[in-house]
């Protein structure tokens, strides 16, 4: 089944208020991944993803569960071995 995006002005607002159309949980997960990659300042990541520190705290546990799934269910970052300080070990 193909999903065709609808970019009309009313469809670009997410049901949680984000212009990306993504729910708050997904935006928080994306921000947590970006923070983990440490490629931008924290304030920029929060602003870009329209999340707060409280949002990150709310969804951090579910994000950690996502990261710690067995390697057979989700691909890891280019199949690199886990970091020594990984929360999964």
PDB file of N, CA and C in Angstrom:
ATOM      1  N   UNK A   1       0.842  -1.180   0.000  1.00  0.00           N
ATOM      2  CA  UNK A   1       0.000   0.000   0.000  1.00  0.00           C
ATOM      3  C   UNK A   1       0.886   1.242   0.000  1.00  0.00           C
ATOM      4  N   UNK A   2       0.618   2.174  -0.861  1.00  0.00           N
ATOM      5  CA  UNK A   2       1.370   3.409  -0.945  1.00  0.00           C
ATOM      6  C   UNK A   2       0.652   4.497  -0.174  1.00  0.00           C
ATOM      7  N   UNK A   3       1.416   5.307   0.535  1.00  0.00           N
ATOM      8  CA  UNK A   3       0.858   6.452   1.245  1.00  0.00           C
ATOM      9  C   UNK A   3       1.280   7.703   0.503  1.00  0.00           C
ATOM     10  N   UNK A   4       0.316   8.493   0.111  1.00  0.00           N
ATOM     11  CA  UNK A   4       0.606   9.727  -0.612  1.00  0.00           C
ATOM     12  C   UNK A   4       0.455  10.889   0.359  1.00  0.00           C
ATOM     13  N   UNK A   5       1.546  11.653   0.564  1.00  0.00           N
ATOM     14  CA  UNK A   5       1.451  12.767   1.514  1.00  0.00           C
ATOM     15  C   UNK A   5       0.516  13.852   1.015  1.00  0.00           C
ATOM     16  N   UNK A   6      -0.146  14.499   1.938  1.00  0.00           N
ATOM     17  CA  UNK A   6      -1.040  15.606   1.633  1.00  0.00           C
ATOM     18  C   UNK A   6      -0.403  16.867   2.192  1.00  0.00           C
ATOM     19  N   UNK A   7       0.063  17.761   1.328  1.00  0.00           N
ATOM     20  CA  UNK A   7       0.750  18.954   1.764  1.00  0.00           C
ATOM     21  C   UNK A   7      -0.129  20.193   1.759  1.00  0.00           C
ATOM     22  N   UNK A   8      -1.426  20.005   1.804  1.00  0.00           N
ATOM     23  CA  UNK A   8      -2.300  21.175   1.873  1.00  0.00           C
ATOM     24  C   UNK A   8      -2.072  21.869   3.211  1.00  0.00           C
ATOM     25  N   UNK A   9      -2.398  23.140   3.311  1.00  0.00           N
ATOM     26  CA  UNK A   9      -2.070  23.934   4.499  1.00  0.00           C
ATOM     27  C   UNK A   9      -2.625  23.318   5.779  1.00  0.00           C
ATOM     28  N   UNK A  10      -3.785  22.735   5.738  1.00  0.00           N
ATOM     29  CA  UNK A  10      -4.354  22.140   6.940  1.00  0.00           C
ATOM     30  C   UNK A  10      -3.700  20.828   7.316  1.00  0.00           C
ATOM     31  N   UNK A  11      -3.124  20.141   6.370  1.00  0.00           N
ATOM     32  CA  UNK A  11      -2.549  18.831   6.647  1.00  0.00           C
ATOM     33  C   UNK A  11      -1.130  18.901   7.183  1.00  0.00           C
ATOM     34  N   UNK A  12      -0.489  20.063   7.121  1.00  0.00           N
ATOM     35  CA  UNK A  12       0.890  20.135   7.578  1.00  0.00           C
ATOM     36  C   UNK A  12       1.008  20.300   9.081  1.00  0.00           C
ATOM     37  N   UNK A  13      -0.079  20.570   9.755  1.00  0.00           N
ATOM     38  CA  UNK A  13      -0.030  20.682  11.202  1.00  0.00           C
ATOM     39  C   UNK A  13      -0.296  19.321  11.823  1.00  0.00           C
ATOM     40  N   UNK A  14       0.619  18.883  12.708  1.00  0.00           N
ATOM     41  CA  UNK A  14       0.443  17.611  13.386  1.00  0.00           C
ATOM     42  C   UNK A  14      -0.666  17.707  14.408  1.00  0.00           C
ATOM     43  N   UNK A  15      -1.208  16.572  14.802  1.00  0.00           N
ATOM     44  CA  UNK A  15      -2.289  16.600  15.773  1.00  0.00           C
ATOM     45  C   UNK A  15      -1.805  17.070  17.133  1.00  0.00           C
ATOM     46  N   UNK A  16      -0.489  17.138  17.331  1.00  0.00           N
ATOM     47  CA  UNK A  16       0.069  17.637  18.570  1.00  0.00           C
ATOM     48  C   UNK A  16       0.533  19.084  18.409  1.00  0.00           C
ATOM     49  N   UNK A  17       0.329  19.675  17.256  1.00  0.00           N
ATOM     50  CA  UNK A  17       0.670  21.063  17.048  1.00  0.00           C
ATOM     51  C   UNK A  17       1.966  21.297  16.296  1.00  0.00           C
ATOM     52  N   UNK A  18       2.704  20.269  15.964  1.00  0.00           N
ATOM     53  CA  UNK A  18       3.959  20.452  15.253  1.00  0.00           C
ATOM     54  C   UNK A  18       3.744  20.610  13.773  1.00  0.00           C
ATOM     55  N   UNK A  19       4.477  21.508  13.143  1.00  0.00           N
ATOM     56  CA  UNK A  19       4.290  21.736  11.710  1.00  0.00           C
ATOM     57  C   UNK A  19       4.755  20.559  10.865  1.00  0.00           C
ATOM     58  N   UNK A  20       5.564  19.670  11.419  1.00  0.00           N
ATOM     59  CA  UNK A  20       6.060  18.525  10.648  1.00  0.00           C
ATOM     60  C   UNK A  20       4.978  17.476  10.433  1.00  0.00           C
ATOM     61  N   UNK A  21       3.938  17.525  11.239  1.00  0.00           N
ATOM     62  CA  UNK A  21       2.902  16.503  11.153  1.00  0.00           C
ATOM     63  C   UNK A  21       3.222  15.273  11.977  1.00  0.00           C
ATOM     64  N   UNK A  22       4.378  15.255  12.630  1.00  0.00           N
ATOM     65  CA  UNK A  22       4.759  14.109  13.455  1.00  0.00           C
ATOM     66  C   UNK A  22       4.242  14.287  14.873  1.00  0.00           C
ATOM     67  N   UNK A  23       3.832  13.201  15.495  1.00  0.00           N
ATOM     68  CA  UNK A  23       3.415  13.286  16.895  1.00  0.00           C
ATOM     69  C   UNK A  23       4.590  13.688  17.793  1.00  0.00           C
ATOM     70  N   UNK A  24       4.281  14.218  18.947  1.00  0.00           N
ATOM     71  CA  UNK A  24       5.291  14.664  19.898  1.00  0.00           C
ATOM     72  C   UNK A  24       6.284  13.550  20.239  1.00  0.00           C
ATOM     73  N   UNK A  25       5.798  12.337  20.431  1.00  0.00           N
ATOM     74  CA  UNK A  25       6.684  11.224  20.784  1.00  0.00           C
ATOM     75  C   UNK A  25       7.755  11.020  19.713  1.00  0.00           C
ATOM     76  N   UNK A  26       7.376  11.049  18.454  1.00  0.00           N
ATOM     77  CA  UNK A  26       8.340  10.841  17.373  1.00  0.00           C
ATOM     78  C   UNK A  26       9.341  11.989  17.306  1.00  0.00           C
ATOM     79  N   UNK A  27       8.849  13.219  17.484  1.00  0.00           N
ATOM     80  CA  UNK A  27       9.754  14.365  17.472  1.00  0.00           C
ATOM     81  C   UNK A  27      10.749  14.288  18.616  1.00  0.00           C
ATOM     82  N   UNK A  28      10.287  13.813  19.780  1.00  0.00           N
ATOM     83  CA  UNK A  28      11.187  13.653  20.925  1.00  0.00           C
ATOM     84  C   UNK A  28      12.224  12.570  20.634  1.00  0.00           C
ATOM     85  N   UNK A  29      11.802  11.453  20.040  1.00  0.00           N
ATOM     86  CA  UNK A  29      12.751  10.390  19.688  1.00  0.00           C
ATOM     87  C   UNK A  29      13.791  10.904  18.704  1.00  0.00           C
ATOM     88  N   UNK A  30      13.358  11.652  17.703  1.00  0.00           N
ATOM     89  CA  UNK A  30      14.293  12.203  16.713  1.00  0.00           C
ATOM     90  C   UNK A  30      15.290  13.131  17.406  1.00  0.00           C
ATOM     91  N   UNK A  31      14.785  13.960  18.302  1.00  0.00           N
ATOM     92  CA  UNK A  31      15.672  14.871  19.040  1.00  0.00           C
ATOM     93  C   UNK A  31      16.663  14.081  19.889  1.00  0.00           C
ATOM     94  N   UNK A  32      16.213  13.006  20.523  1.00  0.00           N
ATOM     95  CA  UNK A  32      17.119  12.196  21.343  1.00  0.00           C
ATOM     96  C   UNK A  32      18.198  11.541  20.489  1.00  0.00           C
ATOM     97  N   UNK A  33      17.827  11.061  19.319  1.00  0.00           N
ATOM     98  CA  UNK A  33      18.846  10.514  18.408  1.00  0.00           C
ATOM     99  C   UNK A  33      19.832  11.600  17.985  1.00  0.00           C
ATOM    100  N   UNK A  34      19.334  12.790  17.695  1.00  0.00           N
ATOM    101  CA  UNK A  34      20.209  13.889  17.286  1.00  0.00           C
ATOM    102  C   UNK A  34      21.134  14.299  18.428  1.00  0.00           C
ATOM    103  N   UNK A  35      20.614  14.325  19.644  1.00  0.00           N
ATOM    104  CA  UNK A  35      21.451  14.646  20.795  1.00  0.00           C
ATOM    105  C   UNK A  35      22.511  13.575  21.000  1.00  0.00           C
ATOM    106  N   UNK A  36      22.138  12.330  20.792  1.00  0.00           N
ATOM    107  CA  UNK A  36      23.089  11.230  20.928  1.00  0.00           C
ATOM    108  C   UNK A  36      24.218  11.361  19.906  1.00  0.00           C
ATOM    109  N   UNK A  37      23.898  11.831  18.707  1.00  0.00           N
ATOM    110  CA  UNK A  37      24.902  12.008  17.658  1.00  0.00           C
ATOM    111  C   UNK A  37      25.784  13.227  17.932  1.00  0.00           C
ATOM    112  N   UNK A  38      25.298  14.155  18.761  1.00  0.00           N
ATOM    113  CA  UNK A  38      26.076  15.322  19.194  1.00  0.00           C
ATOM    114  C   UNK A  38      26.596  16.146  18.014  1.00  0.00           C
ATOM    115  N   UNK A  39      25.738  16.379  17.030  1.00  0.00           N
ATOM    116  CA  UNK A  39      26.157  17.114  15.843  1.00  0.00           C
ATOM    117  C   UNK A  39      25.738  18.580  15.855  1.00  0.00           C
ATOM    118  N   UNK A  40      24.864  18.954  16.757  1.00  0.00           N
ATOM    119  CA  UNK A  40      24.391  20.342  16.858  1.00  0.00           C
ATOM    120  C   UNK A  40      24.253  20.704  18.330  1.00  0.00           C
ATOM    121  N   UNK A  41      24.214  21.984  18.618  1.00  0.00           N
ATOM    122  CA  UNK A  41      23.954  22.404  20.001  1.00  0.00           C
ATOM    123  C   UNK A  41      22.572  21.935  20.467  1.00  0.00           C
ATOM    124  N   UNK A  42      22.472  21.606  21.736  1.00  0.00           N
ATOM    125  CA  UNK A  42      21.229  21.086  22.324  1.00  0.00           C
ATOM    126  C   UNK A  42      20.044  22.016  22.057  1.00  0.00           C
ATOM    127  N   UNK A  43      20.246  23.312  22.251  1.00  0.00           N
ATOM    128  CA  UNK A  43      19.148  24.272  22.050  1.00  0.00           C
ATOM    129  C   UNK A  43      18.632  24.230  20.611  1.00  0.00           C
ATOM    130  N   UNK A  44      19.528  24.076  19.655  1.00  0.00           N
ATOM    131  CA  UNK A  44      19.117  23.992  18.248  1.00  0.00           C
ATOM    132  C   UNK A  44      18.275  22.744  17.998  1.00  0.00           C
ATOM    133  N   UNK A  45      18.700  21.632  18.551  1.00  0.00           N
ATOM    134  CA  UNK A  45      17.961  20.371  18.351  1.00  0.00           C
ATOM    135  C   UNK A  45      16.565  20.473  18.946  1.00  0.00           C
ATOM    136  N   UNK A  46      16.466  21.053  20.136  1.00  0.00           N
ATOM    137  CA  UNK A  46      15.144  21.211  20.761  1.00  0.00           C
ATOM    138  C   UNK A  46      14.264  22.123  19.913  1.00  0.00           C
ATOM    139  N   UNK A  47      14.835  23.216  19.426  1.00  0.00           N
ATOM    140  CA  UNK A  47      14.060  24.173  18.621  1.00  0.00           C
ATOM    141  C   UNK A  47      13.623  23.558  17.299  1.00  0.00           C
ATOM    142  N   UNK A  48      14.532  22.907  16.615  1.00  0.00           N
ATOM    143  CA  UNK A  48      14.232  22.320  15.302  1.00  0.00           C
ATOM    144  C   UNK A  48      13.115  21.278  15.412  1.00  0.00           C
ATOM    145  N   UNK A  49      13.152  20.474  16.463  1.00  0.00           N
ATOM    146  CA  UNK A  49      12.167  19.405  16.631  1.00  0.00           C
ATOM    147  C   UNK A  49      10.955  19.830  17.447  1.00  0.00           C
ATOM    148  N   UNK A  50      10.964  21.082  17.881  1.00  0.00           N
ATOM    149  CA  UNK A  50       9.857  21.648  18.656  1.00  0.00           C
ATOM    150  C   UNK A  50       9.495  20.768  19.848  1.00  0.00           C
ATOM    151  N   UNK A  51      10.510  20.473  20.661  1.00  0.00           N
ATOM    152  CA  UNK A  51      10.316  19.716  21.886  1.00  0.00           C
ATOM    153  C   UNK A  51      10.984  20.458  23.035  1.00  0.00           C
ATOM    154  N   UNK A  52      10.594  20.100  24.243  1.00  0.00           N
ATOM    155  CA  UNK A  52      11.168  20.699  25.445  1.00  0.00           C
ATOM    156  C   UNK A  52      11.967  19.647  26.200  1.00  0.00           C
ATOM    157  N   UNK A  53      12.680  20.090  27.211  1.00  0.00           N
ATOM    158  CA  UNK A  53      13.404  19.152  28.071  1.00  0.00           C
ATOM    159  C   UNK A  53      12.422  18.181  28.735  1.00  0.00           C
ATOM    160  N   UNK A  54      11.251  18.684  29.098  1.00  0.00           N
ATOM    161  CA  UNK A  54      10.232  17.814  29.706  1.00  0.00           C
ATOM    162  C   UNK A  54       9.764  16.748  28.719  1.00  0.00           C
ATOM    163  N   UNK A  55       9.631  17.111  27.440  1.00  0.00           N
ATOM    164  CA  UNK A  55       9.247  16.131  26.415  1.00  0.00           C
ATOM    165  C   UNK A  55      10.310  15.039  26.306  1.00  0.00           C
ATOM    166  N   UNK A  56      11.585  15.444  26.305  1.00  0.00           N
ATOM    167  CA  UNK A  56      12.668  14.458  26.220  1.00  0.00           C
ATOM    168  C   UNK A  56      12.624  13.515  27.405  1.00  0.00           C
ATOM    169  N   UNK A  57      12.420  14.075  28.593  1.00  0.00           N
ATOM    170  CA  UNK A  57      12.360  13.243  29.798  1.00  0.00           C
ATOM    171  C   UNK A  57      11.188  12.263  29.737  1.00  0.00           C
ATOM    172  N   UNK A  58      10.065  12.718  29.206  1.00  0.00           N
ATOM    173  CA  UNK A  58       8.874  11.866  29.118  1.00  0.00           C
ATOM    174  C   UNK A  58       9.085  10.663  28.205  1.00  0.00           C
ATOM    175  N   UNK A  59       9.811  10.850  27.106  1.00  0.00           N
ATOM    176  CA  UNK A  59       9.938   9.793  26.109  1.00  0.00           C
ATOM    177  C   UNK A  59      11.307   9.117  26.089  1.00  0.00           C
ATOM    178  N   UNK A  60      12.194   9.478  27.010  1.00  0.00           N
ATOM    179  CA  UNK A  60      13.531   8.894  27.003  1.00  0.00           C
ATOM    180  C   UNK A  60      13.513   7.387  27.261  1.00  0.00           C
ATOM    181  N   UNK A  61      12.689   6.924  28.177  1.00  0.00           N
ATOM    182  CA  UNK A  61      12.641   5.488  28.472  1.00  0.00           C
ATOM    183  C   UNK A  61      12.201   4.681  27.250  1.00  0.00           C
ATOM    184  N   UNK A  62      11.190   5.153  26.530  1.00  0.00           N
ATOM    185  CA  UNK A  62      10.736   4.419  25.345  1.00  0.00           C
ATOM    186  C   UNK A  62      11.779   4.485  24.229  1.00  0.00           C
ATOM    187  N   UNK A  63      12.514   5.585  24.154  1.00  0.00           N
ATOM    188  CA  UNK A  63      13.590   5.709  23.172  1.00  0.00           C
ATOM    189  C   UNK A  63      14.716   4.724  23.488  1.00  0.00           C
ATOM    190  N   UNK A  64      15.053   4.591  24.766  1.00  0.00           N
ATOM    191  CA  UNK A  64      16.087   3.631  25.158  1.00  0.00           C
ATOM    192  C   UNK A  64      15.658   2.206  24.825  1.00  0.00           C
ATOM    193  N   UNK A  65      14.385   1.905  25.008  1.00  0.00           N
ATOM    194  CA  UNK A  65      13.881   0.575  24.636  1.00  0.00           C
ATOM    195  C   UNK A  65      14.029   0.358  23.137  1.00  0.00           C
ATOM    196  N   UNK A  66      13.723   1.383  22.351  1.00  0.00           N
ATOM    197  CA  UNK A  66      13.881   1.287  20.897  1.00  0.00           C
ATOM    198  C   UNK A  66      15.333   0.992  20.539  1.00  0.00           C
ATOM    199  N   UNK A  67      16.248   1.699  21.167  1.00  0.00           N
ATOM    200  CA  UNK A  67      17.678   1.527  20.879  1.00  0.00           C
ATOM    201  C   UNK A  67      18.182   0.161  21.293  1.00  0.00           C
ATOM    202  N   UNK A  68      17.593  -0.430  22.305  1.00  0.00           N
ATOM    203  CA  UNK A  68      18.103  -1.674  22.868  1.00  0.00           C
ATOM    204  C   UNK A  68      17.429  -2.920  22.323  1.00  0.00           C
ATOM    205  N   UNK A  69      16.615  -2.770  21.296  1.00  0.00           N
ATOM    206  CA  UNK A  69      15.993  -3.948  20.681  1.00  0.00           C
ATOM    207  C   UNK A  69      17.068  -4.857  20.128  1.00  0.00           C
ATOM    208  N   UNK A  70      16.766  -6.130  20.044  1.00  0.00           N
ATOM    209  CA  UNK A  70      17.753  -7.065  19.506  1.00  0.00           C
ATOM    210  C   UNK A  70      18.092  -6.703  18.070  1.00  0.00           C
ATOM    211  N   UNK A  71      19.284  -7.016  17.646  1.00  0.00           N
ATOM    212  CA  UNK A  71      19.752  -6.580  16.334  1.00  0.00           C
ATOM    213  C   UNK A  71      18.935  -7.151  15.185  1.00  0.00           C
ATOM    214  N   UNK A  72      18.147  -8.184  15.428  1.00  0.00           N
ATOM    215  CA  UNK A  72      17.347  -8.762  14.362  1.00  0.00           C
ATOM    216  C   UNK A  72      16.073  -7.990  14.060  1.00  0.00           C
ATOM    217  N   UNK A  73      15.662  -7.076  14.943  1.00  0.00           N
ATOM    218  CA  UNK A  73      14.395  -6.389  14.733  1.00  0.00           C
ATOM    219  C   UNK A  73      14.561  -5.017  14.087  1.00  0.00           C
ATOM    220  N   UNK A  74      15.623  -4.331  14.390  1.00  0.00           N
ATOM    221  CA  UNK A  74      15.870  -3.030  13.785  1.00  0.00           C
ATOM    222  C   UNK A  74      17.337  -2.929  13.400  1.00  0.00           C
ATOM    223  N   UNK A  75      17.648  -2.330  12.268  1.00  0.00           N
ATOM    224  CA  UNK A  75      19.056  -2.157  11.921  1.00  0.00           C
ATOM    225  C   UNK A  75      19.718  -1.174  12.874  1.00  0.00           C
ATOM    226  N   UNK A  76      20.962  -1.401  13.165  1.00  0.00           N
ATOM    227  CA  UNK A  76      21.708  -0.466  13.993  1.00  0.00           C
ATOM    228  C   UNK A  76      22.499   0.452  13.092  1.00  0.00           C
ATOM    229  N   UNK A  77      23.121   1.432  13.676  1.00  0.00           N
ATOM    230  CA  UNK A  77      23.883   2.403  12.903  1.00  0.00           C
ATOM    231  C   UNK A  77      25.001   1.710  12.146  1.00  0.00           C
ATOM    232  N   UNK A  78      24.770   1.408  10.879  1.00  0.00           N
ATOM    233  CA  UNK A  78      25.733   0.776   9.986  1.00  0.00           C
ATOM    234  C   UNK A  78      26.338  -0.490  10.581  1.00  0.00           C
ATOM    235  N   UNK A  79      25.580  -1.164  11.433  1.00  0.00           N
ATOM    236  CA  UNK A  79      25.999  -2.420  12.049  1.00  0.00           C
ATOM    237  C   UNK A  79      27.329  -2.322  12.781  1.00  0.00           C
ATOM    238  N   UNK A  80      27.591  -1.173  13.389  1.00  0.00           N
ATOM    239  CA  UNK A  80      28.782  -1.013  14.204  1.00  0.00           C
ATOM    240  C   UNK A  80      28.592  -1.735  15.532  1.00  0.00           C
ATOM    241  N   UNK A  81      29.662  -2.194  16.144  1.00  0.00           N
ATOM    242  CA  UNK A  81      29.513  -2.807  17.459  1.00  0.00           C
ATOM    243  C   UNK A  81      29.029  -1.759  18.456  1.00  0.00           C
ATOM    244  N   UNK A  82      28.329  -2.168  19.501  1.00  0.00           N
ATOM    245  CA  UNK A  82      27.823  -1.195  20.468  1.00  0.00           C
ATOM    246  C   UNK A  82      28.973  -0.472  21.166  1.00  0.00           C
ATOM    247  N   UNK A  83      28.721   0.777  21.509  1.00  0.00           N
ATOM    248  CA  UNK A  83      29.712   1.551  22.233  1.00  0.00           C
ATOM    249  C   UNK A  83      29.891   0.965  23.626  1.00  0.00           C
ATOM    250  N   UNK A  84      31.036   1.179  24.216  1.00  0.00           N
ATOM    251  CA  UNK A  84      31.300   0.616  25.539  1.00  0.00           C
ATOM    252  C   UNK A  84      30.408   1.227  26.608  1.00  0.00           C
ATOM    253  N   UNK A  85      29.943   2.459  26.379  1.00  0.00           N
ATOM    254  CA  UNK A  85      29.073   3.094  27.354  1.00  0.00           C
ATOM    255  C   UNK A  85      27.607   3.000  26.946  1.00  0.00           C
ATOM    256  N   UNK A  86      27.276   2.023  26.117  1.00  0.00           N
ATOM    257  CA  UNK A  86      25.918   1.853  25.630  1.00  0.00           C
ATOM    258  C   UNK A  86      24.969   1.520  26.782  1.00  0.00           C
ATOM    259  N   UNK A  87      23.769   2.115  26.813  1.00  0.00           N
ATOM    260  CA  UNK A  87      22.798   1.787  27.867  1.00  0.00           C
ATOM    261  C   UNK A  87      22.245   0.369  27.714  1.00  0.00           C
ATOM    262  N   UNK A  88      22.562  -0.302  26.621  1.00  0.00           N
ATOM    263  CA  UNK A  88      22.026  -1.649  26.367  1.00  0.00           C
ATOM    264  C   UNK A  88      22.896  -2.732  26.965  1.00  0.00           C
ATOM    265  N   UNK A  89      24.099  -2.410  27.399  1.00  0.00           N
ATOM    266  CA  UNK A  89      24.987  -3.458  27.910  1.00  0.00           C
ATOM    267  C   UNK A  89      25.041  -3.460  29.392  1.00  0.00           C
TER     268      UNK A  89
END
